[in-house]
Amino acid sequence: MNFKMGMQKNVKYGVFILCFLFCVINTQAQTDSTTSPASINDDEVDSLDIRSNTLPVFNATGGDVSGNVAAQVQGVNSLLGASRDLFIQSNIMHFITARFRYRGYNTNNMLVMMNGVRINSLETGVASFSAFGGMNDVIRYMDQKTGLGASRFGFGDIAGYFNLNIFASTFRKGLRITYSQGNRIFKERLTLTYSTGLTKKGWAFSVSASGRYAERGYVPGTAFQGLGLFVGADKKFSEKNTLSLVGFWAPIIQQRQSMETDEAYGLMNNFTPKYSVGQQLSNTLFGSNVSANNHYNSYWGYQNGQIRSARTSKISTPTVILTDLWKITPKSNLTASIYGSQGRNTLTYLNYYGVPNPAPDYYKYMPSYYGPTSDNANPYLYNALTQAWQTGGINPLTGLQVGQIDWDGMYRINQNNVQTVANVDGIPGKTYTGKRAAYIVEERRQDITTGGFNAIYNTELKNEIHLTGGINAAISNTRYYKVVNDLLGGDYWLDLNQLANSVSTGSNTIQNNINNPNKIIRQGDVFGYDYNINVNREELWGQVEKSFKRFDVYASATFNHTSFYRKGNMENGLFPYSSSDYGLPAGQSTSLGKSTTLNFWNYGVKAGITYKINGHNYITLNGACISKPPLPTNAFISPSSRNDVIPGMNNEQIFTGDITYNVRLSWLKGRITYYITQINNQTWLRSYFDDDYKTNINYFMTDMNQLNQGVELGLEGVINPKISILGALAYGQYLYTNRPTATISADNTAQLLESGRTVYLKNYHVGGTPELASSLGVRYNATKKWYIGAYFNYFANNYVTINPDRRTAEAVAKYISTDPQVNQILNQEKLPNAYTIDLLMGKSFQLKNKYYLSFNLMINNITNNIFKNFGEEQLRHNINIINEFPNKYSYTMGLTYQLTTSFSF
Amino acid sequence: MKKTTHLFLGMVLIASMVFFSCKKTHDMPPVIPSTGTLTIAQVRALYNGSNIKFTQDISLYATVTMTDGYKTLYLRDNTGAIMLRQLNAHGIYEGDSLRVNLNGSTLDMSGAQSSLQIDSVDVSSTSSNKIIKLALGASHPPIQLTIAQANASVTNTVYANGTTLPLSAYDGQLVQLNGVQFAPTATGLYIPLNTTATYITTLKIYDCGAVNSMPFSLYSGTSDFLYKYIPINNSGSIIGALTFYNGAIQITPRSYQDMMLNQPRCGVDTLTQSFAAATSAVTGSNFSATFPGWGSWTTYGSVVWAGSASVGSPPGYLSATNYNFGSPQARNEMWLVTPPIQNNNPNKKISFDMSMAFQTAAHNQQLSVLLSTNYQIDSMSKNPNLGLPNYTTSLPNANWVDITSSFSLNPSGSFVNAGVISVSSTAAQTALSGYNGTYYIAFRYRASSIADSSQTVNIRNVSIKN
């Protein structure tokens, strides 16, 4: 009796703690002041941006938002869902709706491995989870750690590591069929996986195939098609030696979603047809054909009655890994791998020459640009554009439809644009007459070839000392170029650089390739730019662990070297020099040939100690000091036009530590962690199109520091054997901590526009993720293998990502402290706090002791609460008209569901 | 277990306290602290006869009361108003509350003996823009004013360097002039974009008594008055900005819609005109300019009432005669028409002095006194001989009631008062009964084309009183 009373008391304590913390923190979040919205940019150059800024999850969220900084959110659901960390489980399930980023880190701080092979991109530092999309069945088994800690697979990174074990011999023997149906990114998914297990002859085979499809995703214009193919074969030669070969390929075709301003969302809201309640529910669950509410997507338009997107990505990077597992002694083993991958990623864009911008949401096509209080006030255009937006009419400035892409209009213009080109291919007198395409769809390609080797040695020594060491090397070569995807009814495209017109209209200056001037470009031809980025990386690392009665300690170190260079394959008219030319003055920009090779030597040390209070309570303390090279994607001022590198680049310096208390009791499991990470000397590069300068502007900083710190809490409290309470809380603060200096360049001139501009960035939020994310749920586990759970999730302190140039003396130079514009320019908008409610339920059956059938239903955001989950300040801003370039946002999906049925034996 | 619980709770509370108490204010770039500030009155007071160039950051806070939609603004604060000239055309609108950084601009006059203005203010789309909009849609009602009040406010300051600056408390202000109308001679198009159009390029507006007048400023290009006809048959209010030009205060209407001339032409309550200024220099062509509101017209022939006294030796009087105009005498019919008189008192008294000469037995009375309630000036036609509108179609088309018999017309050559007659006692009583508009009194001299119709009639000291 006393024990029971004690138990009840402790349960009450636990529940009290959970609720107290949950409420207090969320209340604290509500007291933060809301700052005023402000404005910026347009037409940012959306390079094929593989940078991901969230934990990779192929889940229900509005993840595939194509913004320039936000980029895509991709990943693997079960990757993190398989984690035993309560905090991570909640993160995956419930936090992704709000685009939560673990500890505010970019995902290039998470090491991802497959069979011990590092798969993070050498250029972006991010693991492309789309490379194994759809392979949920084979990536269930992993070693994972979040944050700092010992790792026997690699040095790791500040966000932790995942090592996916995809050895065929480790998969459960049998067949598994999984069918999912939902209304998120894909509507249907079918996966078949068969594994032989390890046969008597020492062979193991595993194959998995999946297909995912959505004619239209949750958001209009986001169709999705994906395949996932996995083949694995292991041969166990002896108890000491196993050879494993895996190959996987996951091609994806996906249409992207745009980010829009409040004005654009509002105008398209007015275009929403009125549906009955039943139709609204149906639309919510199964989508509809009409662009409506806060999921306006400007990337698509109707062509012959069908939705066609101008922003379609294709990813295809087949990969092969050959691994030898050698158990040298019972206490030592060596894992060695060689691997290679070759594939292509593409993303389409509209391009145009000599005609108005075809982007429906171009800032000069918004009614506010001509509003009665605007500098460009024009009552006729204001009224005409407002009406056109609200009724799907014609833009009087372009003759094309507003709101969505007018494919028919572009075809019409191209087909009536007969022109004669003189001096074709630079041959005097050679002409060509045909329908010159004023609008095209271009396909920006990255042909990626990577390869490398990896070796890890583990050995158990006396006195409970464990040694791990590893060596790896990798090489990556990516060719960046673009081709014409569709001439839209035209006969040819002329390969001229319209950004060069503002410099000179000389016949050579405007050539993208002076060695093939006035080139007639047909569908599939290369044009515009063509260059390669080559990266090499080598690493040597080691770790020692020792266990004591009350302590476990570890220490590890890494030394690595990264080198990269650009090699231009086209000599353009703005920078008509090759690196192989003799007698060039020092610092002369070259577009053709090899750039300087940049070399970075880096190190990392980390150590940790775990104190075992008793069998149920542990305290862990970790610390690390790591240096990282700048990413090659951030190293060149304008890689599409020249070899110039960003001046003043340095290694990033990271100082990080965390302290964790773990508890594992029969009635309470969980952890609470405080972490702090200082990241210094980051290189930051963004590009955008400025139609005043009529060129792409590149804005970079090389000494940007930030401090991420916070508290994490993951708890599971058992009320009784059937009912448990689960809670997770992440409360962080991610702030810039210094005043970096900015440099501004333009694509059409080697002369810097600005240099040494101080950016007053200190204590601004990094933004792009809610700094507070919490989840509190109740789960009921019935005896007959069914469960149901409900979760309330709350998100707060989600700040928009800022435009650093608005935090400079130049941005406020004309104002005095009492002008209201000062706060409008400087304040950082905080998105409204929000909540969601999720339901999970499932039932499994065992049939004839052999067959397993399960049903799992996940319903996210059951109240259909659609809120802003990401916002960014545009990089372009007008110091006189503060609201000319307002913030852009993306919204969560509303009510979404996924029903998964699995059958295995 | 208790220890575990306490430890856990302790860590939670410590973490909460340490972390939740951490609030940080974001960095700020250096922002110019509030600069020196001047009011409009203080800016005006700086002027010393020479242009002043501002070379420091000085703020002027004001509301835009009117723009010409191009480069001219009219600003107001609670100390006064002033005109502002932009270097470039830019989006600044009525109701905008501004902070103007005067650095780089000049305080000068818009012309000789013209308004003080803040000149050459940069409003470009670059960082050198000196205008900061603080708010939109500020209330800016016009000041209610009459022409007389505006004219009475004018003074002049002569500086040591000889520059004369006209001053008025209403210079640069947005005003509403009430009870105004155009002179009957105003006709044609508003805006002169070229010199071949048939329009009048100079205009005045008058009060109801036509005693006080003010030049009406026209501006081209951005005005919406283009080719609008002046509603000379109406009176009402005009909203616009008052400025000086060549020493005279003038009104520039804000827009065509702000010319709210939607009432019938207004009449005077009382009228007194001695015609002492009617020297021989006063002819039909300058008659209305000399005697604002009065008309000297012809409905037949070309002779009109004119001044009689020798130039330089007033007092004069008006005289109508057919003498010495051909043999036999040409037929002439001359009309002297008063300004409109408001019928707000049925017992208004009409009085005038007259004399006659050279009457004959056959034509001993060629003067008639008439009253009309529906006389309208025809603005469309012109008298090519005199450069005046031809009113032959409107004068005779109006209904005139002959009230001559109510007066004692003096047959002698000396001026005698013809009587102080109440309009209600005349034959016009019926027409005036229940009528709230205006009426005109006309003195018509009708001369036939036969011999001996050469009587001379002289009039002076016309008055209409309550």
PDB file of N, CA and C in Angstrom, chain B residues 74 182 187-193 199-205 215-223 225-226 228 230 243 245 250-253 259:
ATOM      1  N   TYR B  74       1.996  72.155 -51.209  1.00  0.00           N
ATOM      2  CA  TYR B  74       1.641  73.205 -50.261  1.00  0.00           C
ATOM      3  C   TYR B  74       1.597  72.545 -48.881  1.00  0.00           C
ATOM      4  N   PHE B 182     -17.304  84.437 -61.090  1.00  0.00           N
ATOM      5  CA  PHE B 182     -16.481  85.056 -62.110  1.00  0.00           C
ATOM      6  C   PHE B 182     -17.204  86.259 -62.683  1.00  0.00           C
ATOM      7  N   THR B 187     -15.026  84.000 -69.903  1.00  0.00           N
ATOM      8  CA  THR B 187     -15.568  82.961 -70.761  1.00  0.00           C
ATOM      9  C   THR B 187     -14.432  82.171 -71.355  1.00  0.00           C
ATOM     10  N   GLY B 188     -14.755  81.086 -72.008  1.00  0.00           N
ATOM     11  CA  GLY B 188     -13.731  80.339 -72.733  1.00  0.00           C
ATOM     12  C   GLY B 188     -13.132  79.213 -71.924  1.00  0.00           C
ATOM     13  N   LEU B 189     -11.966  78.778 -72.319  1.00  0.00           N
ATOM     14  CA  LEU B 189     -11.313  77.624 -71.732  1.00  0.00           C
ATOM     15  C   LEU B 189     -10.422  78.016 -70.568  1.00  0.00           C
ATOM     16  N   TYR B 190     -10.185  77.062 -69.721  1.00  0.00           N
ATOM     17  CA  TYR B 190      -9.341  77.354 -68.568  1.00  0.00           C
ATOM     18  C   TYR B 190      -7.867  77.379 -68.913  1.00  0.00           C
ATOM     19  N   ILE B 191      -7.422  76.242 -69.355  1.00  0.00           N
ATOM     20  CA  ILE B 191      -5.968  76.111 -69.402  1.00  0.00           C
ATOM     21  C   ILE B 191      -5.443  76.453 -70.785  1.00  0.00           C
ATOM     22  N   PRO B 192      -4.560  77.391 -70.852  1.00  0.00           N
ATOM     23  CA  PRO B 192      -3.968  77.697 -72.155  1.00  0.00           C
ATOM     24  C   PRO B 192      -2.741  76.821 -72.407  1.00  0.00           C
ATOM     25  N   LEU B 193      -2.891  75.873 -73.299  1.00  0.00           N
ATOM     26  CA  LEU B 193      -1.724  75.078 -73.656  1.00  0.00           C
ATOM     27  C   LEU B 193      -1.054  75.605 -74.910  1.00  0.00           C
ATOM     28  N   TYR B 199      -9.389  81.576 -75.800  1.00  0.00           N
ATOM     29  CA  TYR B 199      -9.664  81.539 -74.359  1.00  0.00           C
ATOM     30  C   TYR B 199      -9.050  82.767 -73.740  1.00  0.00           C
ATOM     31  N   ILE B 200      -9.423  82.954 -72.529  1.00  0.00           N
ATOM     32  CA  ILE B 200      -8.865  84.078 -71.790  1.00  0.00           C
ATOM     33  C   ILE B 200      -7.798  83.535 -70.853  1.00  0.00           C
ATOM     34  N   THR B 201      -6.663  84.142 -70.890  1.00  0.00           N
ATOM     35  CA  THR B 201      -5.565  83.620 -70.092  1.00  0.00           C
ATOM     36  C   THR B 201      -5.454  84.256 -68.723  1.00  0.00           C
ATOM     37  N   THR B 202      -6.133  85.305 -68.509  1.00  0.00           N
ATOM     38  CA  THR B 202      -6.101  85.926 -67.191  1.00  0.00           C
ATOM     39  C   THR B 202      -7.528  86.006 -66.688  1.00  0.00           C
ATOM     40  N   LEU B 203      -7.694  85.669 -65.503  1.00  0.00           N
ATOM     41  CA  LEU B 203      -9.027  85.638 -64.924  1.00  0.00           C
ATOM     42  C   LEU B 203      -9.001  86.255 -63.546  1.00  0.00           C
ATOM     43  N   LYS B 204     -10.166  86.751 -63.159  1.00  0.00           N
ATOM     44  CA  LYS B 204     -10.317  87.155 -61.777  1.00  0.00           C
ATOM     45  C   LYS B 204     -11.598  86.546 -61.253  1.00  0.00           C
ATOM     46  N   ILE B 205     -11.610  86.365 -59.979  1.00  0.00           N
ATOM     47  CA  ILE B 205     -12.871  86.021 -59.341  1.00  0.00           C
ATOM     48  C   ILE B 205     -13.278  87.198 -58.470  1.00  0.00           C
ATOM     49  N   PRO B 215      -7.012  87.533 -58.515  1.00  0.00           N
ATOM     50  CA  PRO B 215      -6.611  86.782 -59.719  1.00  0.00           C
ATOM     51  C   PRO B 215      -6.778  85.281 -59.509  1.00  0.00           C
ATOM     52  N   PHE B 216      -7.165  84.639 -60.577  1.00  0.00           N
ATOM     53  CA  PHE B 216      -7.393  83.195 -60.576  1.00  0.00           C
ATOM     54  C   PHE B 216      -6.249  82.565 -61.359  1.00  0.00           C
ATOM     55  N   SER B 217      -5.434  81.792 -60.632  1.00  0.00           N
ATOM     56  CA  SER B 217      -4.208  81.301 -61.250  1.00  0.00           C
ATOM     57  C   SER B 217      -4.463  80.001 -61.992  1.00  0.00           C
ATOM     58  N   LEU B 218      -3.963  79.944 -63.162  1.00  0.00           N
ATOM     59  CA  LEU B 218      -4.092  78.731 -63.959  1.00  0.00           C
ATOM     60  C   LEU B 218      -2.736  78.055 -64.059  1.00  0.00           C
ATOM     61  N   TYR B 219      -2.710  76.760 -63.986  1.00  0.00           N
ATOM     62  CA  TYR B 219      -1.463  76.061 -64.265  1.00  0.00           C
ATOM     63  C   TYR B 219      -1.747  74.951 -65.246  1.00  0.00           C
ATOM     64  N   SER B 220      -0.807  74.704 -66.027  1.00  0.00           N
ATOM     65  CA  SER B 220      -1.023  73.768 -67.131  1.00  0.00           C
ATOM     66  C   SER B 220      -0.446  72.403 -66.788  1.00  0.00           C
ATOM     67  N   GLY B 221      -0.552  71.519 -67.685  1.00  0.00           N
ATOM     68  CA  GLY B 221       0.093  70.222 -67.561  1.00  0.00           C
ATOM     69  C   GLY B 221      -0.675  69.242 -66.696  1.00  0.00           C
ATOM     70  N   THR B 222      -0.599  69.464 -65.395  1.00  0.00           N
ATOM     71  CA  THR B 222      -1.219  68.479 -64.513  1.00  0.00           C
ATOM     72  C   THR B 222      -2.608  68.885 -64.056  1.00  0.00           C
ATOM     73  N   SER B 223      -3.050  70.080 -64.485  1.00  0.00           N
ATOM     74  CA  SER B 223      -4.354  70.521 -64.028  1.00  0.00           C
ATOM     75  C   SER B 223      -5.461  69.708 -64.704  1.00  0.00           C
ATOM     76  N   PHE B 225      -8.287  71.109 -65.252  1.00  0.00           N
ATOM     77  CA  PHE B 225      -9.224  72.110 -65.746  1.00  0.00           C
ATOM     78  C   PHE B 225      -9.218  72.174 -67.265  1.00  0.00           C
ATOM     79  N   LEU B 226      -8.444  71.374 -67.857  1.00  0.00           N
ATOM     80  CA  LEU B 226      -8.186  71.540 -69.285  1.00  0.00           C
ATOM     81  C   LEU B 226      -9.470  71.630 -70.074  1.00  0.00           C
ATOM     82  N   LYS B 228     -12.096  73.185 -69.625  1.00  0.00           N
ATOM     83  CA  LYS B 228     -13.371  73.275 -68.907  1.00  0.00           C
ATOM     84  C   LYS B 228     -13.901  74.698 -69.035  1.00  0.00           C
ATOM     85  N   ILE B 230     -15.792  78.032 -67.867  1.00  0.00           N
ATOM     86  CA  ILE B 230     -16.008  78.716 -66.600  1.00  0.00           C
ATOM     87  C   ILE B 230     -17.506  78.876 -66.386  1.00  0.00           C
ATOM     88  N   THR B 243      -1.386  82.110 -53.109  1.00  0.00           N
ATOM     89  CA  THR B 243       0.029  82.461 -53.257  1.00  0.00           C
ATOM     90  C   THR B 243       0.090  83.857 -53.833  1.00  0.00           C
ATOM     91  N   TYR B 245       1.747  86.465 -56.678  1.00  0.00           N
ATOM     92  CA  TYR B 245       2.388  86.547 -57.991  1.00  0.00           C
ATOM     93  C   TYR B 245       2.413  88.015 -58.398  1.00  0.00           C
ATOM     94  N   GLN B 250      -3.272  85.512 -55.122  1.00  0.00           N
ATOM     95  CA  GLN B 250      -4.082  84.833 -56.110  1.00  0.00           C
ATOM     96  C   GLN B 250      -4.450  83.458 -55.567  1.00  0.00           C
ATOM     97  N   ILE B 251      -5.479  82.895 -56.203  1.00  0.00           N
ATOM     98  CA  ILE B 251      -5.869  81.555 -55.785  1.00  0.00           C
ATOM     99  C   ILE B 251      -5.593  80.585 -56.918  1.00  0.00           C
ATOM    100  N   THR B 252      -5.036  79.426 -56.562  1.00  0.00           N
ATOM    101  CA  THR B 252      -4.844  78.332 -57.504  1.00  0.00           C
ATOM    102  C   THR B 252      -5.767  77.206 -57.071  1.00  0.00           C
ATOM    103  N   PRO B 253      -6.798  76.905 -57.830  1.00  0.00           N
ATOM    104  CA  PRO B 253      -7.741  75.877 -57.386  1.00  0.00           C
ATOM    105  C   PRO B 253      -7.059  74.523 -57.260  1.00  0.00           C
ATOM    106  N   MET B 259     -13.961  73.667 -57.579  1.00  0.00           N
ATOM    107  CA  MET B 259     -14.633  74.906 -57.993  1.00  0.00           C
ATOM    108  C   MET B 259     -16.130  74.638 -57.868  1.00  0.00           C
TER     109      MET B 259
END
